[in-house]
Each structure stands twice: as C-alpha cells, then as structure tokens.
C-alpha positions in Angstrom: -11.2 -20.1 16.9 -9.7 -18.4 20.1 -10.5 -15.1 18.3 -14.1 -15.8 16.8 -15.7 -13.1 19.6 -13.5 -10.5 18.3 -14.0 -11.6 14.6 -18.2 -11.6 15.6 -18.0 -8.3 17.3 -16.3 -6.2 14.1 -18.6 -8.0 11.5 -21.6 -6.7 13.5 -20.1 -3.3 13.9 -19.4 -3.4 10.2 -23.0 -3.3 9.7 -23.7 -0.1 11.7 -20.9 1.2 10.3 -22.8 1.4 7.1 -25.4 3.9 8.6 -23.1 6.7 9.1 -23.1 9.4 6.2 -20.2 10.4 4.9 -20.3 13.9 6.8 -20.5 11.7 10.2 -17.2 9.5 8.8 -15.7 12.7 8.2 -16.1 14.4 11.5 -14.8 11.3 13.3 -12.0 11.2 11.1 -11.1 14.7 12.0 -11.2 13.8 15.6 -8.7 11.0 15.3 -6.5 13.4 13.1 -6.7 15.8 16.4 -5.9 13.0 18.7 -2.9 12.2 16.9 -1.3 15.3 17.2 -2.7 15.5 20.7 -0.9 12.7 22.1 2.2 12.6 20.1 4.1 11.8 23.3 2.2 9.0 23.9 3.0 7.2 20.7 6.2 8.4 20.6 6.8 6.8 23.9 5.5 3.6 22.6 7.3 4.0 19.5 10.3 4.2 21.4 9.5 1.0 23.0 9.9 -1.0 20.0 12.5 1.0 19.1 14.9 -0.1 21.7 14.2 -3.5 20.6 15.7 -3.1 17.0 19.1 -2.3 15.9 20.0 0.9 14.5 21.9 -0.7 11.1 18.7 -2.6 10.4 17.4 -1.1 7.0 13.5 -1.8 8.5 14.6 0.8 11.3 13.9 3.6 9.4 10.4 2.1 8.7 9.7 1.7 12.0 10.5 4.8 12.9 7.8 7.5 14.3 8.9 11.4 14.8 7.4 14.3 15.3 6.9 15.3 11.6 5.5 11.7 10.4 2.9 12.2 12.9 2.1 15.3 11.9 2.3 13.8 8.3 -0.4 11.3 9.0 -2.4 13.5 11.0 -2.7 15.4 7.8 -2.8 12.8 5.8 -5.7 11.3 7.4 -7.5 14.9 7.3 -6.5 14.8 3.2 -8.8 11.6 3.8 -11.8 13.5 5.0 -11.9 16.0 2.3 -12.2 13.3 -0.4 -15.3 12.4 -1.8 -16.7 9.5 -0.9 -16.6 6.2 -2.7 -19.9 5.1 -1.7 -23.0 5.2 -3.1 -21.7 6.2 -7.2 -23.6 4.7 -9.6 -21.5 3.0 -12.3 -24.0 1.4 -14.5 -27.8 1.5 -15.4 -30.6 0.0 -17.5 -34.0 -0.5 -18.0 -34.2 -4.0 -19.7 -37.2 -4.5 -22.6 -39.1 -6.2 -19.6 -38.9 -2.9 -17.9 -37.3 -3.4 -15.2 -34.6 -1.0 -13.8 -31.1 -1.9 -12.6 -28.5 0.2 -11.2 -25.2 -0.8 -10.1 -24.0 1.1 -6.9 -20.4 1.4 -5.1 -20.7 -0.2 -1.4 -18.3 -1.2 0.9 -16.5 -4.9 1.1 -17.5 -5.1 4.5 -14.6 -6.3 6.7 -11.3 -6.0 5.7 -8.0 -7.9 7.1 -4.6 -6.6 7.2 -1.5 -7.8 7.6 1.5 -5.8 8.1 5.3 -5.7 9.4 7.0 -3.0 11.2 5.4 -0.4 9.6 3.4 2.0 12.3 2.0 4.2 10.5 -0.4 1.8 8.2 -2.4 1.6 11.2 -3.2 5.0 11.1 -3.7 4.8 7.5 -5.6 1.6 6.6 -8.1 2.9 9.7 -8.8 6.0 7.9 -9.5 4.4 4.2 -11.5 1.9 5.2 -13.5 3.5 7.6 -14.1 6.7 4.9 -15.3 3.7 2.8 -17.5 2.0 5.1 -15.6 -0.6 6.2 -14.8 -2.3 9.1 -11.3 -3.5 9.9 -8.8 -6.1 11.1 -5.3 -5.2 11.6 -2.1 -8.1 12.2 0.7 -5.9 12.8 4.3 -7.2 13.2 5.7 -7.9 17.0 8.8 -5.2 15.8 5.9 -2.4 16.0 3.3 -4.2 18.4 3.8 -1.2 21.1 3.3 1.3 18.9 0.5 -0.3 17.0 -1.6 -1.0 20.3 -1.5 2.9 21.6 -2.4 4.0 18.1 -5.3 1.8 18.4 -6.4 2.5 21.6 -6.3 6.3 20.3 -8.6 5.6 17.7 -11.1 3.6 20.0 -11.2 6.5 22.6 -12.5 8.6 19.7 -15.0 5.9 18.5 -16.2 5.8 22.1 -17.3 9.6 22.4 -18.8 9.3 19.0 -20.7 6.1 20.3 -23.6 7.7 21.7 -23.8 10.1 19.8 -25.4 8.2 16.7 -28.5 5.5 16.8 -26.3 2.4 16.4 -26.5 -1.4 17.0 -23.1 -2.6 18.1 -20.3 0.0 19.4 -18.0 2.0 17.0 -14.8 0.8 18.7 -15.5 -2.2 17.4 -14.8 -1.5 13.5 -11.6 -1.7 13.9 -9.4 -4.6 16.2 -6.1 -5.2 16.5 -4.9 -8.6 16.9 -2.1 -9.9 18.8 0.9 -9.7 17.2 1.4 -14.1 17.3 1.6 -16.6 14.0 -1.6 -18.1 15.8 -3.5 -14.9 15.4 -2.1 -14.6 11.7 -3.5 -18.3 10.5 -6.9 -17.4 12.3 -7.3 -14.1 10.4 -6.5 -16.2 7.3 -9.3 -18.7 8.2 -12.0 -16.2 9.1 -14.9 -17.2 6.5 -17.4 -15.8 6.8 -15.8 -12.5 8.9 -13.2 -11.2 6.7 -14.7 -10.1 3.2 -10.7 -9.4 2.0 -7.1 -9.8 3.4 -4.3 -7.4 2.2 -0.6 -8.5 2.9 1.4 -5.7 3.2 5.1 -6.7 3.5 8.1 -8.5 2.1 8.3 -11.2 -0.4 7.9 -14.0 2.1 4.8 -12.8 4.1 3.3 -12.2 1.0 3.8 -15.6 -0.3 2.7 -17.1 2.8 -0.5 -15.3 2.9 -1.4 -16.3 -0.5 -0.6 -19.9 -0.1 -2.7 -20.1 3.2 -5.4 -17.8 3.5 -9.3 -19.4 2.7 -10.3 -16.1 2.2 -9.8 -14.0 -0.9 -6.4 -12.1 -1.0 -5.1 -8.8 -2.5 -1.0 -9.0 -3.2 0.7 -6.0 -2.1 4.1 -4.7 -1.7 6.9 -6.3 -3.1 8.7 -4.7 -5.2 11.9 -5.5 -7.4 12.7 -2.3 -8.9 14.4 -1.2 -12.1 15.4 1.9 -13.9 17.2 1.9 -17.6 19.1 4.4 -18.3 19.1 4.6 -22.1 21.8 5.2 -24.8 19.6 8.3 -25.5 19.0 9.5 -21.8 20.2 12.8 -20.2 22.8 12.7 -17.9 21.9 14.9 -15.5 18.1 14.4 -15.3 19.5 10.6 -14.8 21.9 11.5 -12.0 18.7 13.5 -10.0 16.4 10.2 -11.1 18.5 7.0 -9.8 19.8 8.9 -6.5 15.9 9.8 -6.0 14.6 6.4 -6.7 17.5 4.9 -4.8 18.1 7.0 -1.3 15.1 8.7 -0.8 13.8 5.8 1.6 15.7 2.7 0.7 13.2 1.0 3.1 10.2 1.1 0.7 9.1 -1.1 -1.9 9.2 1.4 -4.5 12.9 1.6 -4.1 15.5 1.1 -7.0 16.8 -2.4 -6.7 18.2 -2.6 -10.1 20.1 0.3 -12.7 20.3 -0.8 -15.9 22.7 1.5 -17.9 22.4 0.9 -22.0 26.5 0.0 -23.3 26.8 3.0 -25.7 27.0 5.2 -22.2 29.2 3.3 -19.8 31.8 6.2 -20.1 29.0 7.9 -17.9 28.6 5.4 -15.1 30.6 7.0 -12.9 29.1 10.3 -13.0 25.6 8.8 -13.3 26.6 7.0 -9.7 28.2 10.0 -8.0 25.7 11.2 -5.9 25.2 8.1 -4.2 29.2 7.2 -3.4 30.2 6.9 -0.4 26.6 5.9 0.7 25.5 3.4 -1.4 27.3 -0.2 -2.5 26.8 -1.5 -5.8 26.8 -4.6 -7.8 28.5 -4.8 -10.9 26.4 -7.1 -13.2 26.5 -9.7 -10.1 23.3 -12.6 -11.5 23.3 -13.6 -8.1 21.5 -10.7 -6.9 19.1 -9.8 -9.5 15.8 -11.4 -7.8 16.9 -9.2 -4.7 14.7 -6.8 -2.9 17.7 -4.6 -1.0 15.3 -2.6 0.9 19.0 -1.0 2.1 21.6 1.4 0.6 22.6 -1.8 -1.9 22.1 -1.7 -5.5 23.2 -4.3 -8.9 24.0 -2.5 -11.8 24.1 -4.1 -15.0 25.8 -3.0 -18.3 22.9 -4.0 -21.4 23.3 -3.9 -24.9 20.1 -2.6 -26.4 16.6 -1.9 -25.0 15.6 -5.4 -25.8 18.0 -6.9 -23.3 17.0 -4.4 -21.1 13.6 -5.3 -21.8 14.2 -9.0 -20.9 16.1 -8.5 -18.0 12.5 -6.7 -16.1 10.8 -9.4 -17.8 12.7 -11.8 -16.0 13.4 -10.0 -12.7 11.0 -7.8 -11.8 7.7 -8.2 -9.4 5.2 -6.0 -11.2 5.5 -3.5 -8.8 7.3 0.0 -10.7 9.6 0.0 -13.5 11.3 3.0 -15.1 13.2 4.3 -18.3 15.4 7.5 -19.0 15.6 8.5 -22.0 15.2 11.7 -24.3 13.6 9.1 -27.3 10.0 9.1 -27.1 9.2 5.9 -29.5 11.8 3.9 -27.2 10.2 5.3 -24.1 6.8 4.5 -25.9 8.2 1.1 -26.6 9.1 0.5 -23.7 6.0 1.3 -21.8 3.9 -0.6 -23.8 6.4 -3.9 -23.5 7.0 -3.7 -19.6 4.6 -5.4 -17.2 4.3 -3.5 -13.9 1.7 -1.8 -11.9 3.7 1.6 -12.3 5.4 2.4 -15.9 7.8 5.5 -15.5 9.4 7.7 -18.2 12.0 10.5 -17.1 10.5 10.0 -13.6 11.5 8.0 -10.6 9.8 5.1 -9.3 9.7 6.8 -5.5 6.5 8.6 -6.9 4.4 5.0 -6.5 2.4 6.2 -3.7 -1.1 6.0 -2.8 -0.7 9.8 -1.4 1.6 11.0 -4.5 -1.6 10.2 -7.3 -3.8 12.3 -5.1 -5.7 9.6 -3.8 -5.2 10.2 -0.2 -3.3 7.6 2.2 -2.9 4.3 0.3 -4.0 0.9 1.8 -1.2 -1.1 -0.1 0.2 -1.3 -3.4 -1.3 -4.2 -5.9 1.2 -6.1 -8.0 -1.9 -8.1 -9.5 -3.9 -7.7 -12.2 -7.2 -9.6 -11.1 -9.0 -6.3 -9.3 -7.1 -3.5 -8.1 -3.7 -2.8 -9.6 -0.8 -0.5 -8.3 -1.8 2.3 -5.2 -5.0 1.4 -3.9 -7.0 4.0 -1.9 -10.8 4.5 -1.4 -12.4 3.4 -4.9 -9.9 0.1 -4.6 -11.3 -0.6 -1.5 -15.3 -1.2 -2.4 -17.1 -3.2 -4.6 -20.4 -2.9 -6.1 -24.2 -4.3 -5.6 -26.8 -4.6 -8.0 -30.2 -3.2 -7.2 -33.3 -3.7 -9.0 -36.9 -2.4 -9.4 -40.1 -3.5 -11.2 -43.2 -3.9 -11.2 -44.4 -7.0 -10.5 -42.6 -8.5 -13.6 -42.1 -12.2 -13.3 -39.6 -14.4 -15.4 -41.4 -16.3 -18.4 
C-alpha cells in the first residue's frame, strides 16, 4: 500500500495516545479550540478556495460553507468537548466468579479510527476532537470539494500537537494521531483495506458513498448519514405547532441529513394543506403524492407531500421509504403518537418535535462523529461513549482451570 507509512505512523501514535490523562487531552483540546479562532483567516482563506470551485445553486454549498460564526461554533464546540467527562476508564460490569477470581469490564478506546467524509469542513474539526477526547487515533478521507479547507485545518491541529510533543514522555509524535489523506478514490480503497491499522471506518455522506463503503471495506464499518425523512401530520395534530414543525424540519438547513424529505398530511385535514405549507411558499417546491420521488434524499428546498388515509398507511409508507435515520408525528393524540413510536423503525422517533433536533450536539453529547442508521452497535448521534469499546481485565491468585 502507497500509504502503509502513514497508516504505521498513526497506529504507533495511537498507542501513546493512550498515556495521556484526560486533563492532558483536555488542555490540548483547548489549544486547538484557541487556534481556531486564531487563524480564522487562514481557513477562511482556504475555505474560499474550494469555494470558488463550487456553484452557488448547489444545495452541498451551504455545507461547504465556513464563516465567521461556524468557526466560532466549532471552536466552542470543541471546548463543550473538553468539559465532558471522559469515556475512558468506566467500569461497566464486575464479578468475582465461585473460583475467586475478579473480572472487571472497563471502557477503552477502539484504537484507530477511519473517516470518510464529503464536503463537509467542519467534521474535521469535530471527528479530531471526539476521538482524540476518547483516546483515539484518527484517519480522515475528506472530499476533493473541501480538500483546501480540510488540509489547513489539519495542519492547525498538528502545530498544536507539535508544542505539546515535548512536553509529555511519549514514544511516537502527537501529530501523528491524526492524518489526512489525499483526497483520491486510491486513497479511499487503501483506507478500506487497512487491516490491521484501522480498528473502525465511519462513512459520513450520501446514500452512494455509504453504500460503497459498506460493500468494499475489509475492515468493520459503522453506517452513518443518510437520511430519508418523514413527518405525519395527523388528523388530530395542531395546526400551528405543525406549521412551526415542517418549516423547521424542512428550511432550517436543507443540506443535512436530518432534513424533511417527506410530509405526510392524514386526509381528514387536507383543507389545511395550504396553510400548513405557507411558510415555506415561495421558497420551497413540492411534490404532490409524486411515487417517483419517495426513495429521494432532496438535500435542497424540494419536498413530496402525500395525502394518507389513516395512520396505518402512514405507517406503511416510512416502513417502505424511510432509511432509519429520524421520523416524526404531529399530533395532539397521545395513544396514536404512542402507537406510532413504538411501530416506526428509525434511529430518532419524534412526537410534536422536528427531526432538525437529530444532532450529536442537540442531546448534550458534545460534537457528534456521525449519525448511525444501524442497529448492530451504536444507533442514532454518536459521540464519545459510541466511540469506545470495552476490555476485560482479570485478577486471581494463581487459580488454574480444572
């Protein structure tokens, strides 16, 4: 592999990595949050670079986007980071077995972890400051759309890293825990065929990146991110609170993947369409009960809406449509909301809420690393406790097995 070095060099920093306390994490975090702000103009300047490069009508431009306040956003962010506790080191079972010897089964980090995302700048900032809170080196395969603004992030972080370097007894040097690859398909299939470096890959992106990840990787994969999104609005649901909910999930950032794809509106309220829709006319187009469209991630000011008859239909439809990702119902009747919570599949269930709250950040679990539609492991936002796994340790006394 053209990339084993670098691959070589982050598994053995991974390992010193370990032997920082959490206080020591936290003070370097800080740093990087500093140096954010610091040299805004730098990465705005970059940003701008890639940018340029991308039309203005593309709905991923917003995404790419860095200004002032997102900065200061994930500078803050990233300090919300440091305050947490730490994952490591929680003991989550123990036992003393009739032989008497003692187990105990402790939170530890994964090791190495691989990411894999599109034109979205800021997850470098965020994925660097989850994994290394939790002790874990990283990989990061961004997208050529943000490959400018990705690199002078990075390089940010590492001249952190590097003052910290000699400040702490270590065996290989900070900057290496995290790398950024270069933004090829060749990098991309090496990352996914990095046994014995990688310890877990999360795809962060569209449907088809996704899929292509899961399909070729050799090393074990987290899904993430896509998300075909429904609300029902419910023969029993408030008009107003709906209006406020829909335009929410919809326009708040129609670039995300928690973004309303899909309104279902129950048949007993189709006299209130119109008013349920207003304050998205003008900006919005919609899709009146169009099938071709229903599998359809917009991730731009499109919508479908669909006219059901009953709940069950309505229940159907997601079952048929959706991605697992966040799902949502509006209604003033508890036992149908109940009902359907309990019926509907997804990650993220919502009732009288909208689906734009499906964020790592938004659940009080800092910056998220990606949003799980599976259900083996991790499942919806995933932040610090997602991000570890667990070792057993044992003590005796010289016991030996009969």
């Amino acid at each position: 592999m053209q990339l084993k070095e670098t691959f070589e060099r982050v598994k053995r920093a991974s390992k010193s990595l370990a032997l920082l306390s959490d206080e020591q994490r936290n003070e370097i975090l800080l740093a990087v949050a500093d140096a954010i702000i610091n040299n805004k103009v730098r990465i705005l300047e970059a940003n701008a670079k890639d940018l340029a490069k991308m039309s203005k009508e593309n709905p991923l431009y917003d995404r790419l986007q860095l200004t002032d306040s997102r900065l200061e956003g994930i500078a803050s962010d990233m300090r919300n980071v440091a305050s947490l506790p730490s994952p490591l080191g929680h003991i989550t079972k123990q036992k003393t077995l009739p032989n008497g010897l003692r187990l105990c089964r402790v939170s530890v980090p994964f090791g190495v972890i691989g990411m894999i995302y599109e034109a979205r700048p800021n997850v470098t900032f965020d994925v660097f400051s989850l994994c290394f809170k939790s002790g874990n080196a990283c990989v990061l395969k961004g997208g050529k759309d943000a490959d400018c603004s990705n690199r002078e992030e990075v390089a940010i972080i590492h001249e952190v890293l590097e003052k910290y370097t000699s400040r702490f007894t270590l065996h290989a040097s900070l900057k290496d825990v995290v790398a950024l690859l270069p933004a090829t398909h060749e990098a991309t299939g090496e990352m996914l065929n990095a046994v014995g470096y990688i310890d877990l890959c999360i795809p962060r992106g569209g449907r088809k990146l996704i899929d292509f990840v899961r399909d070729t990787a050799r090393i074990p994969v987290i899904e993430t991110g896509a998300g075909v999104v429904h609300v029902y609005f419910d023969k029993d649901g408030d008009l107003e609170m709906g209006k406020a909910i829909v335009n929410n999930a919809k326009t708040r950032r129609v670039s995300v993947c928690n973004a309303l794809d899909t309104l279902l509106v129950h048949k007993d309220r189709v006299d209130d369409l119109e008013e349920l829709l207003s304050p998205m006319k003008g900006k919005v187009e919609f899709y009146m009960n169009d099938e071709s469209r229903y599998d359809t991630e917009f991730m731009d000011y499109k919508m479908n809406v669909r006219v059901v008859d009953s709940l069950e239909e309505a229940l159907e439809h997601i079952a048929q449509h959706g991605s697992g990702h966040s799902e949502a119902i509006i209604t003033q009747n508890e036992a149908t909301a109940r009902r359907f919570q309990a019926y509907v599949d997804a990650a993220c269930v919502y009732w009288n809420a909208p689906t734009s709250f499906t964020d790592g950040a938004q659940f009080g679990l800092g910056a998220e690393i990606g949003i799980s539609t599976q259900k083996l492991g991790p499942r919806g936002p995933m932040a610090l406790e997602e991000i570890c796994t667990y070792k057993w340790l044992i003590e005796g006394e010289g016991q030996t097995r009969p």
